[in-house]
Amino acid sequence: MISDDHQLVIDQLQGVIDETQHTLERFESSGMDEQMRADYDTLLAILDDAVTQQREYTLAMLGG
């Protein structure tokens, strides 16, 4: 992958991170994190995975 490809993936992952964080905030503000615990946990896993992947692509882009 070239640097531009890495940056594109990093940017797309940032979109997933932002949207997931927004959804988590909505869950928490409405109490759905308690009522729909499995779905809330799934959102947390999605966020964790996206952050991990973004970190990996960033390190690869930087040559690390």
PDB file of C-alpha atoms in Angstrom:
ATOM      1  CA  MET A   1       0.000   0.000   0.000  1.00  0.00           C
ATOM      2  CA  ILE A   2       1.131   3.506  -0.669  1.00  0.00           C
ATOM      3  CA  SER A   3       0.796   6.334   1.812  1.00  0.00           C
ATOM      4  CA  ASP A   4      -2.350   7.675   0.130  1.00  0.00           C
ATOM      5  CA  ASP A   5      -4.024   4.272   0.424  1.00  0.00           C
ATOM      6  CA  HIS A   6      -3.168   4.086   4.100  1.00  0.00           C
ATOM      7  CA  GLN A   7      -4.524   7.586   4.652  1.00  0.00           C
ATOM      8  CA  LEU A   8      -7.784   6.714   2.880  1.00  0.00           C
ATOM      9  CA  VAL A   9      -8.314   3.690   5.141  1.00  0.00           C
ATOM     10  CA  ILE A  10      -7.366   5.733   8.223  1.00  0.00           C
ATOM     11  CA  ASP A  11      -9.906   8.398   7.267  1.00  0.00           C
ATOM     12  CA  GLN A  12     -12.638   5.830   6.654  1.00  0.00           C
ATOM     13  CA  LEU A  13     -11.933   4.198   9.994  1.00  0.00           C
ATOM     14  CA  GLN A  14     -12.155   7.621  11.632  1.00  0.00           C
ATOM     15  CA  GLY A  15     -15.669   7.898  10.188  1.00  0.00           C
ATOM     16  CA  VAL A  16     -16.587   4.563  11.760  1.00  0.00           C
ATOM     17  CA  ILE A  17     -15.057   5.677  15.075  1.00  0.00           C
ATOM     18  CA  ASP A  18     -16.937   8.984  15.057  1.00  0.00           C
ATOM     19  CA  GLU A  19     -20.276   7.413  14.154  1.00  0.00           C
ATOM     20  CA  THR A  20     -19.876   4.641  16.723  1.00  0.00           C
ATOM     21  CA  GLN A  21     -18.970   7.108  19.474  1.00  0.00           C
ATOM     22  CA  HIS A  22     -22.031   9.178  18.572  1.00  0.00           C
ATOM     23  CA  THR A  23     -24.248   6.091  18.738  1.00  0.00           C
ATOM     24  CA  LEU A  24     -22.732   5.109  22.090  1.00  0.00           C
ATOM     25  CA  GLU A  25     -23.471   8.588  23.435  1.00  0.00           C
ATOM     26  CA  ARG A  26     -27.084   8.264  22.285  1.00  0.00           C
ATOM     27  CA  PHE A  27     -27.331   4.839  23.937  1.00  0.00           C
ATOM     28  CA  GLU A  28     -25.980   6.229  27.202  1.00  0.00           C
ATOM     29  CA  SER A  29     -28.122   9.363  27.245  1.00  0.00           C
ATOM     30  CA  SER A  30     -31.313   7.383  26.684  1.00  0.00           C
ATOM     31  CA  GLY A  31     -30.548   4.525  29.065  1.00  0.00           C
ATOM     32  CA  MET A  32     -30.336   2.019  26.240  1.00  0.00           C
ATOM     33  CA  ASP A  33     -26.897   0.963  27.455  1.00  0.00           C
ATOM     34  CA  GLU A  34     -28.722  -0.681  30.368  1.00  0.00           C
ATOM     35  CA  GLN A  35     -31.755  -1.947  28.456  1.00  0.00           C
ATOM     36  CA  MET A  36     -29.865  -3.285  25.438  1.00  0.00           C
ATOM     37  CA  ARG A  37     -26.598  -4.388  27.017  1.00  0.00           C
ATOM     38  CA  ALA A  38     -25.655  -6.881  24.272  1.00  0.00           C
ATOM     39  CA  ASP A  39     -26.055  -4.244  21.561  1.00  0.00           C
ATOM     40  CA  TYR A  40     -24.102  -1.730  23.626  1.00  0.00           C
ATOM     41  CA  ASP A  41     -21.298  -4.253  24.100  1.00  0.00           C
ATOM     42  CA  THR A  42     -21.282  -4.891  20.346  1.00  0.00           C
ATOM     43  CA  LEU A  43     -20.855  -1.171  19.717  1.00  0.00           C
ATOM     44  CA  LEU A  44     -17.941  -1.099  22.162  1.00  0.00           C
ATOM     45  CA  ALA A  45     -16.325  -4.005  20.301  1.00  0.00           C
ATOM     46  CA  ILE A  46     -16.788  -2.222  16.970  1.00  0.00           C
ATOM     47  CA  LEU A  47     -15.173   0.902  18.399  1.00  0.00           C
ATOM     48  CA  ASP A  48     -12.259  -1.063  19.837  1.00  0.00           C
ATOM     49  CA  ASP A  49     -11.688  -2.887  16.544  1.00  0.00           C
ATOM     50  CA  ALA A  50     -11.795   0.321  14.490  1.00  0.00           C
ATOM     51  CA  VAL A  51      -9.334   2.076  16.806  1.00  0.00           C
ATOM     52  CA  THR A  52      -6.993  -0.932  16.709  1.00  0.00           C
ATOM     53  CA  GLN A  53      -7.112  -1.117  12.923  1.00  0.00           C
ATOM     54  CA  GLN A  54      -6.580   2.631  12.597  1.00  0.00           C
ATOM     55  CA  ARG A  55      -3.516   2.412  14.823  1.00  0.00           C
ATOM     56  CA  GLU A  56      -2.124  -0.444  12.701  1.00  0.00           C
ATOM     57  CA  TYR A  57      -2.614   1.477   9.452  1.00  0.00           C
ATOM     58  CA  THR A  58      -1.079   4.597  10.969  1.00  0.00           C
ATOM     59  CA  LEU A  59       2.004   2.682  12.077  1.00  0.00           C
ATOM     60  CA  ALA A  60       2.276   1.008   8.662  1.00  0.00           C
ATOM     61  CA  MET A  61       2.008   4.369   6.926  1.00  0.00           C
ATOM     62  CA  LEU A  62       4.744   5.780   9.147  1.00  0.00           C
ATOM     63  CA  GLY A  63       6.945   2.800   8.379  1.00  0.00           C
ATOM     64  CA  GLY A  64       6.755   1.339  11.851  1.00  0.00           C
TER      65      GLY A  64
END
